[in-house]
Amino acid sequence: MAAGGLALIGASLLVTAPAQAQGNSPCYAKSGHLYCGNEAGVGLWRYPRYSDATKDVVDRLKSNPSYFQCYVSGQKHGGGNNIWYKTYGDVNGRTGYVAAKSVYTSKDPFPGVSHC
């Protein structure tokens, strides 16, 4: 029987719980840096703003959770604020910015993270 399925045993109905989905670890700050879950495959922008993706997305994050060096104020984005986190890409190691809406923080800027 697959996880999360139903089984009829005798006259009783047994409902099994689905397997625990692997969630993101809680975000935390250490030594001014952020360690937090993020949107899979998110692009790193050259500047803390959306512009021409063909020339201004400099790398991508494949890791999750990821390390973020610090934060800056930039263009307002769909997360309802203008916070962007600076980090290093996983494809070619370039430095860039990720909009806070793609980082799974509970508050932005996340407490304890240094301003760049």
Coordinates of C-alpha atoms in Angstrom, one line a residue:
M1 CA 0.0 0.0 0.0
A2 CA 1.3 3.5 -0.9
A3 CA 1.9 6.0 1.9
G4 CA -1.2 8.1 2.5
G5 CA -3.5 5.3 1.4
L6 CA -6.6 3.6 2.8
A7 CA -6.8 0.0 3.9
L8 CA -9.9 -2.0 4.8
I9 CA -9.0 -4.5 7.5
G10 CA -11.8 -6.6 8.6
A11 CA -14.7 -4.3 9.4
S12 CA -12.4 -1.4 10.3
L13 CA -11.1 1.3 8.0
L14 CA -7.5 2.2 8.6
V15 CA -6.3 5.6 7.3
T16 CA -2.6 6.0 7.1
A17 CA -0.9 9.4 7.1
P18 CA 1.2 10.4 4.1
A19 CA 4.9 10.3 4.4
Q20 CA 6.4 13.4 6.0
A21 CA 7.3 15.8 3.2
Q22 CA 10.8 17.2 3.6
G23 CA 10.3 20.8 4.4
N24 CA 12.7 23.6 4.5
S25 CA 14.8 23.9 7.6
P26 CA 14.1 27.0 9.6
C27 CA 16.1 30.1 8.6
Y28 CA 18.8 31.4 10.9
A29 CA 21.4 34.1 11.0
K30 CA 25.0 33.4 12.1
S31 CA 27.8 35.9 12.1
G32 CA 25.7 38.3 10.1
H33 CA 25.0 35.7 7.3
L34 CA 21.6 34.1 6.5
Y35 CA 21.1 30.3 6.0
C36 CA 17.6 29.7 4.6
G37 CA 15.5 27.7 2.2
N38 CA 14.9 29.3 -1.2
E39 CA 13.0 28.8 -4.5
A40 CA 14.6 26.0 -6.5
G41 CA 16.6 27.2 -9.5
V42 CA 16.1 30.9 -8.7
G43 CA 18.2 33.3 -10.7
L44 CA 20.9 35.6 -9.2
W45 CA 20.6 39.1 -10.6
R46 CA 23.6 41.3 -11.3
Y47 CA 21.9 44.2 -9.5
P48 CA 19.2 44.2 -6.8
R49 CA 16.5 44.8 -9.4
Y50 CA 14.7 43.0 -12.2
S51 CA 15.9 44.0 -15.7
D52 CA 16.9 42.1 -18.8
A53 CA 17.1 38.4 -17.8
T54 CA 19.2 37.6 -20.9
K55 CA 22.1 39.7 -19.7
D56 CA 21.5 40.4 -16.0
V57 CA 20.9 36.9 -14.5
V58 CA 24.4 36.0 -13.7
D59 CA 24.0 32.6 -12.0
R60 CA 21.4 30.3 -10.4
L61 CA 21.0 28.7 -6.9
K62 CA 20.7 25.0 -7.0
S63 CA 21.2 24.5 -3.3
N64 CA 18.4 24.6 -0.8
P65 CA 18.8 25.7 1.8
S66 CA 21.4 28.3 0.8
Y67 CA 23.9 30.7 2.3
F68 CA 23.3 34.5 1.9
Q69 CA 26.1 36.9 2.6
C70 CA 24.1 40.0 3.5
Y71 CA 21.1 42.1 2.3
V72 CA 20.6 45.3 0.4
S73 CA 17.6 47.5 -0.5
G74 CA 16.7 47.5 -4.1
Q75 CA 13.7 47.3 -6.4
K76 CA 10.4 46.5 -4.8
H77 CA 9.3 43.0 -5.8
G78 CA 6.3 40.7 -5.5
G79 CA 7.2 39.9 -1.8
G80 CA 5.9 43.3 -0.8
N81 CA 9.3 44.8 0.1
N82 CA 12.5 45.9 -1.5
I83 CA 15.0 43.5 0.3
W84 CA 17.4 41.5 -1.8
Y85 CA 19.9 39.0 -0.4
K86 CA 23.4 38.8 -1.8
T87 CA 24.9 35.3 -2.4
Y88 CA 27.1 33.1 -4.6
G89 CA 25.6 31.1 -7.5
D90 CA 25.9 27.3 -7.6
V91 CA 26.6 27.0 -11.4
N92 CA 29.6 29.2 -11.9
G93 CA 30.2 30.9 -8.5
R94 CA 29.2 34.4 -9.6
T95 CA 27.9 36.9 -7.0
G96 CA 24.4 38.2 -7.4
Y97 CA 21.2 39.2 -5.7
V98 CA 18.0 37.2 -5.0
A99 CA 14.7 39.0 -4.2
A100 CA 13.5 38.3 -0.7
K101 CA 10.3 36.8 -2.2
S102 CA 12.3 33.8 -3.3
V103 CA 14.0 33.2 0.1
Y104 CA 11.7 31.6 2.7
T105 CA 12.3 34.0 5.5
S106 CA 9.6 35.0 8.0
K107 CA 10.6 38.6 8.0
D108 CA 12.8 40.8 5.7
P109 CA 15.4 41.8 6.3
F110 CA 15.9 38.7 8.5
P111 CA 17.0 39.6 12.0
G112 CA 20.7 39.3 12.6
V113 CA 21.7 39.5 8.9
S114 CA 24.2 42.2 8.0
H115 CA 23.4 45.0 5.6
C116 CA 25.9 44.8 2.7

